[in-house]
């Protein structure tokens, strides 16, 4: 029998909020509105709290549980996986963060041609052994959606043209109601000067150029319009929206951030 | 006269917590215990809040103010720079984050040979127009210190040897009292199995190998020991400590986190 | 009919070696020894040459062809995809680079417990319209394998212990014969102080610690041993091997590189 | 006396092309046209070849030599530093790569306001013990210049507007004649739709928007124009130019590459 150093008593009296594993890369399955299941690749962080009297946690158990659940990491099951980790490690709380590219098949606006667009998504959750008001089981979904933005100031002050650029809108939602990532993406794209596409033919490029010029947006506009649109998707207790423009006239970004919610 | 689109009235009634610029890279000067001034290179984010009735902020003013202050970005002056941004943009609050490599000259433990070690540091601050208790001017310093850790479990259960690896300890402190980054780094290194060095001769390598083996530490130990040591540096209202081990027997990290403070 | 600017004549007389698309992220399928097909996520660059008299290339065609082939990107079919791009763009040469994480299920050495290990892989290819000796169709596979290395110098000069760390061995092979990525990975791991695993129980950790201590390796040793081992996998016209150690006593890497081949 | 494991005889008969250190971060000084010296922060890789009969190289010597030279890493002295490493390690060849941000003070085109722009630069060199024709001492400088590009196709096919974006032009030059990085940057910016600036007032933004719209450029145009412009800077034996557009209508890049030279 090998000794269990982690299980020894610790006398420093310092409890740890989080102990666990970080940056584990794994093949995973998530839910997909059109194909039921999407195979993708994730990076996961898994933690529990550690009471002050234990010397260490048992890192291998995080992997054992996650390995079992890797093919059903939908929003509803993610917290069940965390709960299993919490119980397995005899902890009061467990936390998890899972980030992954999510792919959506999109059709070009005029030609209708199909291509895939990658979106950086993340799940984040917390479970606790307490039965308490509004805080013991929390789950968040984040999506980062690339868009095009035309600058309203540049358009207004210039005789012709207007600087525009790729931007990214990052939305984080606390659940709340179930929703499809695909629907959140459409809602965000609808707030930008234009959506972006992996594949555009010449007819599509003309359409996107003109539509975007007709619809200029600051990062401030983007955040405000998304904040106002989110309630159409469901009634979320809390959400945040940030927009970042990779400015075409600068080598830095323009940025805006706001929070909303129904609580 | 060109029209000022940003200054127009907005009727959406969505105030923004943060609006500004992100990922601007700049040459900067910070304070250095041994050489008074250290020239380094930073990446900066600067934001203000935006009341709901303004359409946009004036992004160029952030750069104008920061450009003026780039050669005196010591801890005491960072908040003055933010206050100037706040007033210049007529905002209630201003926020800033500045990350930069900070270099320390270190001597090898036996040979005494000199070399430089790079540490990722950051300043983070907030100023407000309110006069309020304990929250209107906040300043944080973060330092990430690479160290060596020998695994106590591996040492205890193995006939010989013990897996060890590079780890990184990230400390974030709310000021609080002035302190030298160099002193915080020494304090953190003293909690690890061993410090790391850019230059070690054979005598030094023997010393470091044996000293580290004599002093095994989990990420949990590292965080607890640093939490207990920080008060020796000063009385900080709040601080956090995280340790991440780039495990030599895995392709992911072990991680621990805790917070402390005197408030 | 929209005008075709790309198709216009160019008089600058500067031919371009490569024109195309870069950093497109896509869901893909590659071959897997144990499960036939592995779903993973890739980042792809696709280029053709552009003769001096054309103003531009038609970027959308790269995506059209790649989209069709995304579910059969095995080694044998990757060059067929490039050939289709070459013909579609009426070019003399086409080039492609596809990088993706590849996952292998591994068993811990004593407990036998299963977990997945992620490896960064890449395909690289070139096709040409010429019929020429040994150069018109080229295909390369790259694999980056994380391993553990114990330092022979540290072990030899120290009374006890030895610094060790995670390292990474990157092998690039020109085909040549078909082989399974899984077999190349085993061969590389066999040259290190120890393989790494996502999941190790205490018995496994003891085994790995002692086995690695018994088998110290410099980056130089690792490269030489892999160079000598590759011919066991097949007769490759050219290959390169690099090893990088994330030194546990430094904050930089140790590195070695060599090339071999049968031509 | 500690034994010197690296110095032992190796019987595997595998010579190594490169052995050394990688990703060492250091404060450095480079030359600056306007201020004579620029303090910046670099990341350096340093290698020598290793004959087949030596077991290993002495990694600490790379750092010892580099540490001495860190404050005079101008183009002319970089190869002297490599030669000192080569001799110190008794090797036939030494190689070095040093990457660093280089900052240029720029004035906005109408308001004349000053701000700094960061450019990613690199030095790369090789020295050899052979006296041979055109190959024993080689030195390369690379500069990555952010620019704005307006799409000629989008402009030509659309009723109004034109998509545009930030792009980056990477030039690598073999020396050849001495030149100032600042002059190469101006030359590259002159080939784009517009230069980018950290600070633009409203008058400047109008100017940049209209100038860029009047001057649309594909990545192909950018590469060709830079290829044709470089000889104005000097007579370089070899150079490469690549342009990458972070397309505002896609989430991937458009890319072009060509080489030129006087040999």
PDB file of N, CA, C and O in Angstrom, chain A residues 154-219:
ATOM      1  N   UNK A 154     -16.754  57.626 -39.268  1.00  0.00           N
ATOM      2  CA  UNK A 154     -16.009  57.672 -40.527  1.00  0.00           C
ATOM      3  C   UNK A 154     -16.957  57.894 -41.706  1.00  0.00           C
ATOM      4  O   UNK A 154     -16.681  58.696 -42.606  1.00  0.00           O
ATOM      5  N   UNK A 155     -18.111  57.208 -41.698  1.00  0.00           N
ATOM      6  CA  UNK A 155     -19.092  57.384 -42.783  1.00  0.00           C
ATOM      7  C   UNK A 155     -19.644  58.808 -42.794  1.00  0.00           C
ATOM      8  O   UNK A 155     -19.767  59.439 -43.862  1.00  0.00           O
ATOM      9  N   UNK A 156     -19.951  59.350 -41.610  1.00  0.00           N
ATOM     10  CA  UNK A 156     -20.602  60.660 -41.531  1.00  0.00           C
ATOM     11  C   UNK A 156     -19.675  61.797 -41.950  1.00  0.00           C
ATOM     12  O   UNK A 156     -20.112  62.784 -42.549  1.00  0.00           O
ATOM     13  N   UNK A 157     -18.378  61.680 -41.647  1.00  0.00           N
ATOM     14  CA  UNK A 157     -17.470  62.810 -41.897  1.00  0.00           C
ATOM     15  C   UNK A 157     -16.756  62.716 -43.238  1.00  0.00           C
ATOM     16  O   UNK A 157     -16.120  63.684 -43.651  1.00  0.00           O
ATOM     17  N   UNK A 158     -16.850  61.557 -43.917  1.00  0.00           N
ATOM     18  CA  UNK A 158     -16.090  61.381 -45.153  1.00  0.00           C
ATOM     19  C   UNK A 158     -16.980  61.593 -46.383  1.00  0.00           C
ATOM     20  O   UNK A 158     -18.167  61.270 -46.364  1.00  0.00           O
ATOM     21  N   UNK A 159     -16.388  62.120 -47.450  1.00  0.00           N
ATOM     22  CA  UNK A 159     -17.108  62.318 -48.720  1.00  0.00           C
ATOM     23  C   UNK A 159     -17.573  60.974 -49.294  1.00  0.00           C
ATOM     24  O   UNK A 159     -18.606  60.877 -49.931  1.00  0.00           O
ATOM     25  N   UNK A 160     -16.733  59.967 -49.126  1.00  0.00           N
ATOM     26  CA  UNK A 160     -17.038  58.631 -49.665  1.00  0.00           C
ATOM     27  C   UNK A 160     -16.263  57.610 -48.837  1.00  0.00           C
ATOM     28  O   UNK A 160     -15.293  57.946 -48.174  1.00  0.00           O
ATOM     29  N   UNK A 161     -16.739  56.359 -48.896  1.00  0.00           N
ATOM     30  CA  UNK A 161     -16.105  55.291 -48.130  1.00  0.00           C
ATOM     31  C   UNK A 161     -16.425  55.395 -46.649  1.00  0.00           C
ATOM     32  O   UNK A 161     -17.128  56.310 -46.201  1.00  0.00           O
ATOM     33  N   UNK A 162     -15.910  54.438 -45.896  1.00  0.00           N
ATOM     34  CA  UNK A 162     -16.063  54.406 -44.432  1.00  0.00           C
ATOM     35  C   UNK A 162     -15.189  53.260 -43.967  1.00  0.00           C
ATOM     36  O   UNK A 162     -15.245  52.164 -44.542  1.00  0.00           O
ATOM     37  N   UNK A 163     -14.385  53.515 -42.920  1.00  0.00           N
ATOM     38  CA  UNK A 163     -13.553  52.381 -42.485  1.00  0.00           C
ATOM     39  C   UNK A 163     -14.449  51.348 -41.802  1.00  0.00           C
ATOM     40  O   UNK A 163     -15.429  51.679 -41.144  1.00  0.00           O
ATOM     41  N   UNK A 164     -14.128  50.089 -42.046  1.00  0.00           N
ATOM     42  CA  UNK A 164     -14.861  48.994 -41.422  1.00  0.00           C
ATOM     43  C   UNK A 164     -13.865  47.904 -41.086  1.00  0.00           C
ATOM     44  O   UNK A 164     -12.685  47.990 -41.450  1.00  0.00           O
ATOM     45  N   UNK A 165     -14.282  46.880 -40.355  1.00  0.00           N
ATOM     46  CA  UNK A 165     -13.341  45.897 -39.831  1.00  0.00           C
ATOM     47  C   UNK A 165     -14.090  44.684 -39.310  1.00  0.00           C
ATOM     48  O   UNK A 165     -15.297  44.723 -39.161  1.00  0.00           O
ATOM     49  N   UNK A 166     -13.308  43.651 -39.019  1.00  0.00           N
ATOM     50  CA  UNK A 166     -13.871  42.520 -38.308  1.00  0.00           C
ATOM     51  C   UNK A 166     -13.970  42.895 -36.821  1.00  0.00           C
ATOM     52  O   UNK A 166     -13.074  43.545 -36.284  1.00  0.00           O
ATOM     53  N   UNK A 167     -15.063  42.523 -36.215  1.00  0.00           N
ATOM     54  CA  UNK A 167     -15.198  42.709 -34.784  1.00  0.00           C
ATOM     55  C   UNK A 167     -15.608  41.386 -34.187  1.00  0.00           C
ATOM     56  O   UNK A 167     -15.875  40.416 -34.910  1.00  0.00           O
ATOM     57  N   UNK A 168     -15.647  41.338 -32.869  1.00  0.00           N
ATOM     58  CA  UNK A 168     -16.103  40.116 -32.229  1.00  0.00           C
ATOM     59  C   UNK A 168     -17.028  40.510 -31.082  1.00  0.00           C
ATOM     60  O   UNK A 168     -16.738  41.431 -30.340  1.00  0.00           O
ATOM     61  N   UNK A 169     -18.166  39.827 -31.015  1.00  0.00           N
ATOM     62  CA  UNK A 169     -19.116  40.097 -29.937  1.00  0.00           C
ATOM     63  C   UNK A 169     -19.119  38.882 -29.018  1.00  0.00           C
ATOM     64  O   UNK A 169     -19.360  37.765 -29.475  1.00  0.00           O
ATOM     65  N   UNK A 170     -18.804  39.107 -27.746  1.00  0.00           N
ATOM     66  CA  UNK A 170     -18.775  38.000 -26.780  1.00  0.00           C
ATOM     67  C   UNK A 170     -19.939  38.156 -25.819  1.00  0.00           C
ATOM     68  O   UNK A 170     -20.042  39.157 -25.117  1.00  0.00           O
ATOM     69  N   UNK A 171     -20.823  37.161 -25.821  1.00  0.00           N
ATOM     70  CA  UNK A 171     -21.978  37.187 -24.929  1.00  0.00           C
ATOM     71  C   UNK A 171     -21.838  36.050 -23.927  1.00  0.00           C
ATOM     72  O   UNK A 171     -21.482  34.928 -24.297  1.00  0.00           O
ATOM     73  N   UNK A 172     -22.098  36.364 -22.668  1.00  0.00           N
ATOM     74  CA  UNK A 172     -22.102  35.332 -21.626  1.00  0.00           C
ATOM     75  C   UNK A 172     -23.450  35.396 -20.931  1.00  0.00           C
ATOM     76  O   UNK A 172     -23.885  36.468 -20.499  1.00  0.00           O
ATOM     77  N   UNK A 173     -24.153  34.246 -20.882  1.00  0.00           N
ATOM     78  CA  UNK A 173     -25.512  34.188 -20.347  1.00  0.00           C
ATOM     79  C   UNK A 173     -25.570  33.241 -19.169  1.00  0.00           C
ATOM     80  O   UNK A 173     -25.050  32.122 -19.256  1.00  0.00           O
ATOM     81  N   UNK A 174     -26.220  33.644 -18.118  1.00  0.00           N
ATOM     82  CA  UNK A 174     -26.510  32.693 -17.041  1.00  0.00           C
ATOM     83  C   UNK A 174     -27.841  32.010 -17.321  1.00  0.00           C
ATOM     84  O   UNK A 174     -28.836  32.672 -17.623  1.00  0.00           O
ATOM     85  N   UNK A 175     -27.857  30.668 -17.202  1.00  0.00           N
ATOM     86  CA  UNK A 175     -29.124  29.953 -17.402  1.00  0.00           C
ATOM     87  C   UNK A 175     -29.848  29.848 -16.068  1.00  0.00           C
ATOM     88  O   UNK A 175     -29.226  29.754 -15.013  1.00  0.00           O
ATOM     89  N   UNK A 176     -31.061  29.867 -16.148  1.00  0.00           N
ATOM     90  CA  UNK A 176     -32.012  30.286 -17.130  1.00  0.00           C
ATOM     91  C   UNK A 176     -32.462  29.235 -18.142  1.00  0.00           C
ATOM     92  O   UNK A 176     -32.220  28.043 -18.020  1.00  0.00           O
ATOM     93  N   UNK A 177     -33.258  29.691 -19.082  1.00  0.00           N
ATOM     94  CA  UNK A 177     -33.931  28.821 -20.035  1.00  0.00           C
ATOM     95  C   UNK A 177     -32.958  28.169 -21.004  1.00  0.00           C
ATOM     96  O   UNK A 177     -31.934  28.748 -21.329  1.00  0.00           O
ATOM     97  N   UNK A 178     -33.285  26.971 -21.473  1.00  0.00           N
ATOM     98  CA  UNK A 178     -32.509  26.344 -22.541  1.00  0.00           C
ATOM     99  C   UNK A 178     -32.639  27.178 -23.806  1.00  0.00           C
ATOM    100  O   UNK A 178     -33.683  27.769 -24.079  1.00  0.00           O
ATOM    101  N   UNK A 179     -31.559  27.248 -24.599  1.00  0.00           N
ATOM    102  CA  UNK A 179     -31.623  27.910 -25.905  1.00  0.00           C
ATOM    103  C   UNK A 179     -30.601  27.234 -26.805  1.00  0.00           C
ATOM    104  O   UNK A 179     -29.694  26.539 -26.316  1.00  0.00           O
ATOM    105  N   UNK A 180     -30.722  27.426 -28.106  1.00  0.00           N
ATOM    106  CA  UNK A 180     -29.756  26.888 -29.058  1.00  0.00           C
ATOM    107  C   UNK A 180     -28.683  27.941 -29.327  1.00  0.00           C
ATOM    108  O   UNK A 180     -29.009  29.095 -29.581  1.00  0.00           O
ATOM    109  N   UNK A 181     -27.417  27.537 -29.303  1.00  0.00           N
ATOM    110  CA  UNK A 181     -26.315  28.458 -29.622  1.00  0.00           C
ATOM    111  C   UNK A 181     -26.573  29.095 -30.986  1.00  0.00           C
ATOM    112  O   UNK A 181     -26.341  30.286 -31.186  1.00  0.00           O
ATOM    113  N   UNK A 182     -27.105  28.315 -31.933  1.00  0.00           N
ATOM    114  CA  UNK A 182     -27.367  28.811 -33.282  1.00  0.00           C
ATOM    115  C   UNK A 182     -28.294  30.025 -33.252  1.00  0.00           C
ATOM    116  O   UNK A 182     -28.125  30.969 -34.034  1.00  0.00           O
ATOM    117  N   UNK A 183     -29.293  30.015 -32.359  1.00  0.00           N
ATOM    118  CA  UNK A 183     -30.240  31.131 -32.294  1.00  0.00           C
ATOM    119  C   UNK A 183     -29.599  32.371 -31.673  1.00  0.00           C
ATOM    120  O   UNK A 183     -29.877  33.497 -32.082  1.00  0.00           O
ATOM    121  N   UNK A 184     -28.736  32.160 -30.699  1.00  0.00           N
ATOM    122  CA  UNK A 184     -28.025  33.293 -30.101  1.00  0.00           C
ATOM    123  C   UNK A 184     -27.116  33.940 -31.146  1.00  0.00           C
ATOM    124  O   UNK A 184     -27.015  35.167 -31.240  1.00  0.00           O
ATOM    125  N   UNK A 185     -26.458  33.105 -31.951  1.00  0.00           N
ATOM    126  CA  UNK A 185     -25.560  33.636 -32.979  1.00  0.00           C
ATOM    127  C   UNK A 185     -26.341  34.493 -33.970  1.00  0.00           C
ATOM    128  O   UNK A 185     -25.922  35.616 -34.311  1.00  0.00           O
ATOM    129  N   UNK A 186     -27.487  34.022 -34.427  1.00  0.00           N
ATOM    130  CA  UNK A 186     -28.301  34.800 -35.385  1.00  0.00           C
ATOM    131  C   UNK A 186     -28.714  36.138 -34.781  1.00  0.00           C
ATOM    132  O   UNK A 186     -28.684  37.176 -35.449  1.00  0.00           O
ATOM    133  N   UNK A 187     -29.106  36.094 -33.539  1.00  0.00           N
ATOM    134  CA  UNK A 187     -29.533  37.312 -32.850  1.00  0.00           C
ATOM    135  C   UNK A 187     -28.388  38.325 -32.787  1.00  0.00           C
ATOM    136  O   UNK A 187     -28.582  39.525 -33.034  1.00  0.00           O
ATOM    137  N   UNK A 188     -27.185  37.866 -32.487  1.00  0.00           N
ATOM    138  CA  UNK A 188     -26.022  38.772 -32.398  1.00  0.00           C
ATOM    139  C   UNK A 188     -25.676  39.312 -33.784  1.00  0.00           C
ATOM    140  O   UNK A 188     -25.424  40.516 -33.960  1.00  0.00           O
ATOM    141  N   UNK A 189     -25.664  38.431 -34.779  1.00  0.00           N
ATOM    142  CA  UNK A 189     -25.340  38.872 -36.142  1.00  0.00           C
ATOM    143  C   UNK A 189     -26.316  39.945 -36.620  1.00  0.00           C
ATOM    144  O   UNK A 189     -25.939  40.872 -37.343  1.00  0.00           O
ATOM    145  N   UNK A 190     -27.555  39.823 -36.198  1.00  0.00           N
ATOM    146  CA  UNK A 190     -28.571  40.795 -36.598  1.00  0.00           C
ATOM    147  C   UNK A 190     -28.331  42.186 -36.025  1.00  0.00           C
ATOM    148  O   UNK A 190     -28.928  43.159 -36.492  1.00  0.00           O
ATOM    149  N   UNK A 191     -27.470  42.294 -35.024  1.00  0.00           N
ATOM    150  CA  UNK A 191     -27.160  43.595 -34.412  1.00  0.00           C
ATOM    151  C   UNK A 191     -25.924  44.255 -35.022  1.00  0.00           C
ATOM    152  O   UNK A 191     -25.614  45.407 -34.696  1.00  0.00           O
ATOM    153  N   UNK A 192     -25.179  43.542 -35.871  1.00  0.00           N
ATOM    154  CA  UNK A 192     -23.937  44.073 -36.444  1.00  0.00           C
ATOM    155  C   UNK A 192     -24.209  44.778 -37.772  1.00  0.00           C
ATOM    156  O   UNK A 192     -25.327  44.711 -38.304  1.00  0.00           O
ATOM    157  N   UNK A 193     -23.207  45.437 -38.342  1.00  0.00           N
ATOM    158  CA  UNK A 193     -23.344  45.999 -39.693  1.00  0.00           C
ATOM    159  C   UNK A 193     -23.607  44.878 -40.685  1.00  0.00           C
ATOM    160  O   UNK A 193     -24.434  44.994 -41.581  1.00  0.00           O
ATOM    161  N   UNK A 194     -22.902  43.763 -40.512  1.00  0.00           N
ATOM    162  CA  UNK A 194     -23.162  42.564 -41.313  1.00  0.00           C
ATOM    163  C   UNK A 194     -22.621  41.350 -40.569  1.00  0.00           C
ATOM    164  O   UNK A 194     -21.701  41.459 -39.759  1.00  0.00           O
ATOM    165  N   UNK A 195     -23.198  40.190 -40.869  1.00  0.00           N
ATOM    166  CA  UNK A 195     -22.595  38.930 -40.463  1.00  0.00           C
ATOM    167  C   UNK A 195     -21.346  38.697 -41.308  1.00  0.00           C
ATOM    168  O   UNK A 195     -21.166  39.323 -42.347  1.00  0.00           O
ATOM    169  N   UNK A 196     -20.456  37.790 -40.870  1.00  0.00           N
ATOM    170  CA  UNK A 196     -19.348  37.347 -41.716  1.00  0.00           C
ATOM    171  C   UNK A 196     -19.606  35.904 -42.135  1.00  0.00           C
ATOM    172  O   UNK A 196     -20.372  35.191 -41.494  1.00  0.00           O
ATOM    173  N   UNK A 197     -18.955  35.489 -43.220  1.00  0.00           N
ATOM    174  CA  UNK A 197     -19.177  34.173 -43.831  1.00  0.00           C
ATOM    175  C   UNK A 197     -17.833  33.618 -44.280  1.00  0.00           C
ATOM    176  O   UNK A 197     -16.946  34.382 -44.673  1.00  0.00           O
ATOM    177  N   UNK A 198     -17.686  32.293 -44.263  1.00  0.00           N
ATOM    178  CA  UNK A 198     -16.444  31.711 -44.773  1.00  0.00           C
ATOM    179  C   UNK A 198     -16.409  31.741 -46.294  1.00  0.00           C
ATOM    180  O   UNK A 198     -15.338  31.801 -46.894  1.00  0.00           O
ATOM    181  N   UNK A 199     -17.569  31.711 -46.921  1.00  0.00           N
ATOM    182  CA  UNK A 199     -17.636  31.616 -48.379  1.00  0.00           C
ATOM    183  C   UNK A 199     -18.625  32.643 -48.932  1.00  0.00           C
ATOM    184  O   UNK A 199     -19.812  32.604 -48.601  1.00  0.00           O
ATOM    185  N   UNK A 200     -18.120  33.570 -49.745  1.00  0.00           N
ATOM    186  CA  UNK A 200     -18.974  34.561 -50.407  1.00  0.00           C
ATOM    187  C   UNK A 200     -18.585  34.624 -51.874  1.00  0.00           C
ATOM    188  O   UNK A 200     -17.413  34.787 -52.213  1.00  0.00           O
ATOM    189  N   UNK A 201     -19.559  34.509 -52.773  1.00  0.00           N
ATOM    190  CA  UNK A 201     -19.309  34.715 -54.203  1.00  0.00           C
ATOM    191  C   UNK A 201     -19.468  36.220 -54.481  1.00  0.00           C
ATOM    192  O   UNK A 201     -19.842  36.990 -53.601  1.00  0.00           O
ATOM    193  N   UNK A 202     -19.186  36.648 -55.725  1.00  0.00           N
ATOM    194  CA  UNK A 202     -19.192  38.082 -56.010  1.00  0.00           C
ATOM    195  C   UNK A 202     -20.534  38.751 -55.711  1.00  0.00           C
ATOM    196  O   UNK A 202     -20.580  39.850 -55.152  1.00  0.00           O
ATOM    197  N   UNK A 203     -21.632  38.087 -56.048  1.00  0.00           N
ATOM    198  CA  UNK A 203     -22.955  38.646 -55.732  1.00  0.00           C
ATOM    199  C   UNK A 203     -23.145  38.848 -54.227  1.00  0.00           C
ATOM    200  O   UNK A 203     -23.760  39.826 -53.792  1.00  0.00           O
ATOM    201  N   UNK A 204     -22.635  37.892 -53.470  1.00  0.00           N
ATOM    202  CA  UNK A 204     -22.750  37.980 -52.012  1.00  0.00           C
ATOM    203  C   UNK A 204     -21.902  39.136 -51.473  1.00  0.00           C
ATOM    204  O   UNK A 204     -22.313  39.838 -50.559  1.00  0.00           O
ATOM    205  N   UNK A 205     -20.714  39.297 -52.062  1.00  0.00           N
ATOM    206  CA  UNK A 205     -19.801  40.337 -51.569  1.00  0.00           C
ATOM    207  C   UNK A 205     -20.409  41.722 -51.794  1.00  0.00           C
ATOM    208  O   UNK A 205     -20.312  42.604 -50.933  1.00  0.00           O
ATOM    209  N   UNK A 206     -21.035  41.908 -52.971  1.00  0.00           N
ATOM    210  CA  UNK A 206     -21.731  43.176 -53.249  1.00  0.00           C
ATOM    211  C   UNK A 206     -22.838  43.402 -52.208  1.00  0.00           C
ATOM    212  O   UNK A 206     -22.961  44.493 -51.627  1.00  0.00           O
ATOM    213  N   UNK A 207     -23.607  42.363 -51.958  1.00  0.00           N
ATOM    214  CA  UNK A 207     -24.713  42.482 -51.006  1.00  0.00           C
ATOM    215  C   UNK A 207     -24.210  42.858 -49.614  1.00  0.00           C
ATOM    216  O   UNK A 207     -24.712  43.779 -48.958  1.00  0.00           O
ATOM    217  N   UNK A 208     -23.168  42.134 -49.151  1.00  0.00           N
ATOM    218  CA  UNK A 208     -22.631  42.370 -47.808  1.00  0.00           C
ATOM    219  C   UNK A 208     -22.026  43.775 -47.704  1.00  0.00           C
ATOM    220  O   UNK A 208     -22.217  44.480 -46.711  1.00  0.00           O
ATOM    221  N   UNK A 209     -21.305  44.198 -48.730  1.00  0.00           N
ATOM    222  CA  UNK A 209     -20.678  45.531 -48.711  1.00  0.00           C
ATOM    223  C   UNK A 209     -21.729  46.626 -48.577  1.00  0.00           C
ATOM    224  O   UNK A 209     -21.597  47.529 -47.732  1.00  0.00           O
ATOM    225  N   UNK A 210     -22.762  46.547 -49.392  1.00  0.00           N
ATOM    226  CA  UNK A 210     -23.788  47.599 -49.371  1.00  0.00           C
ATOM    227  C   UNK A 210     -24.634  47.552 -48.099  1.00  0.00           C
ATOM    228  O   UNK A 210     -24.940  48.584 -47.491  1.00  0.00           O
ATOM    229  N   UNK A 211     -24.986  46.343 -47.685  1.00  0.00           N
ATOM    230  CA  UNK A 211     -25.802  46.208 -46.465  1.00  0.00           C
ATOM    231  C   UNK A 211     -25.048  46.756 -45.257  1.00  0.00           C
ATOM    232  O   UNK A 211     -25.620  47.441 -44.404  1.00  0.00           O
ATOM    233  N   UNK A 212     -23.759  46.481 -45.197  1.00  0.00           N
ATOM    234  CA  UNK A 212     -22.964  46.961 -44.058  1.00  0.00           C
ATOM    235  C   UNK A 212     -22.839  48.483 -44.098  1.00  0.00           C
ATOM    236  O   UNK A 212     -22.951  49.156 -43.069  1.00  0.00           O
ATOM    237  N   UNK A 213     -22.623  49.046 -45.291  1.00  0.00           N
ATOM    238  CA  UNK A 213     -22.487  50.511 -45.408  1.00  0.00           C
ATOM    239  C   UNK A 213     -23.797  51.197 -45.017  1.00  0.00           C
ATOM    240  O   UNK A 213     -23.791  52.300 -44.452  1.00  0.00           O
ATOM    241  N   UNK A 214     -24.916  50.545 -45.307  1.00  0.00           N
ATOM    242  CA  UNK A 214     -26.233  51.099 -44.938  1.00  0.00           C
ATOM    243  C   UNK A 214     -26.515  50.999 -43.436  1.00  0.00           C
ATOM    244  O   UNK A 214     -27.522  51.533 -42.969  1.00  0.00           O
ATOM    245  N   UNK A 215     -25.660  50.304 -42.711  1.00  0.00           N
ATOM    246  CA  UNK A 215     -25.982  49.930 -41.339  1.00  0.00           C
ATOM    247  C   UNK A 215     -24.768  50.111 -40.415  1.00  0.00           C
ATOM    248  O   UNK A 215     -24.311  49.174 -39.781  1.00  0.00           O
ATOM    249  N   UNK A 216     -24.232  51.327 -40.326  1.00  0.00           N
ATOM    250  CA  UNK A 216     -22.998  51.531 -39.553  1.00  0.00           C
ATOM    251  C   UNK A 216     -23.243  51.355 -38.053  1.00  0.00           C
ATOM    252  O   UNK A 216     -24.331  51.663 -37.562  1.00  0.00           O
ATOM    253  N   UNK A 217     -22.242  50.847 -37.344  1.00  0.00           N
ATOM    254  CA  UNK A 217     -22.371  50.558 -35.908  1.00  0.00           C
ATOM    255  C   UNK A 217     -21.042  50.784 -35.187  1.00  0.00           C
ATOM    256  O   UNK A 217     -20.012  50.221 -35.576  1.00  0.00           O
ATOM    257  N   UNK A 218     -21.088  51.545 -34.122  1.00  0.00           N
ATOM    258  CA  UNK A 218     -19.970  51.613 -33.178  1.00  0.00           C
ATOM    259  C   UNK A 218     -19.969  50.350 -32.310  1.00  0.00           C
ATOM    260  O   UNK A 218     -21.002  49.684 -32.181  1.00  0.00           O
ATOM    261  N   UNK A 219     -18.864  50.071 -31.618  1.00  0.00           N
ATOM    262  CA  UNK A 219     -18.894  48.997 -30.601  1.00  0.00           C
ATOM    263  C   UNK A 219     -19.963  49.305 -29.555  1.00  0.00           C
ATOM    264  O   UNK A 219     -20.625  48.397 -29.038  1.00  0.00           O
TER     265      UNK A 219
END
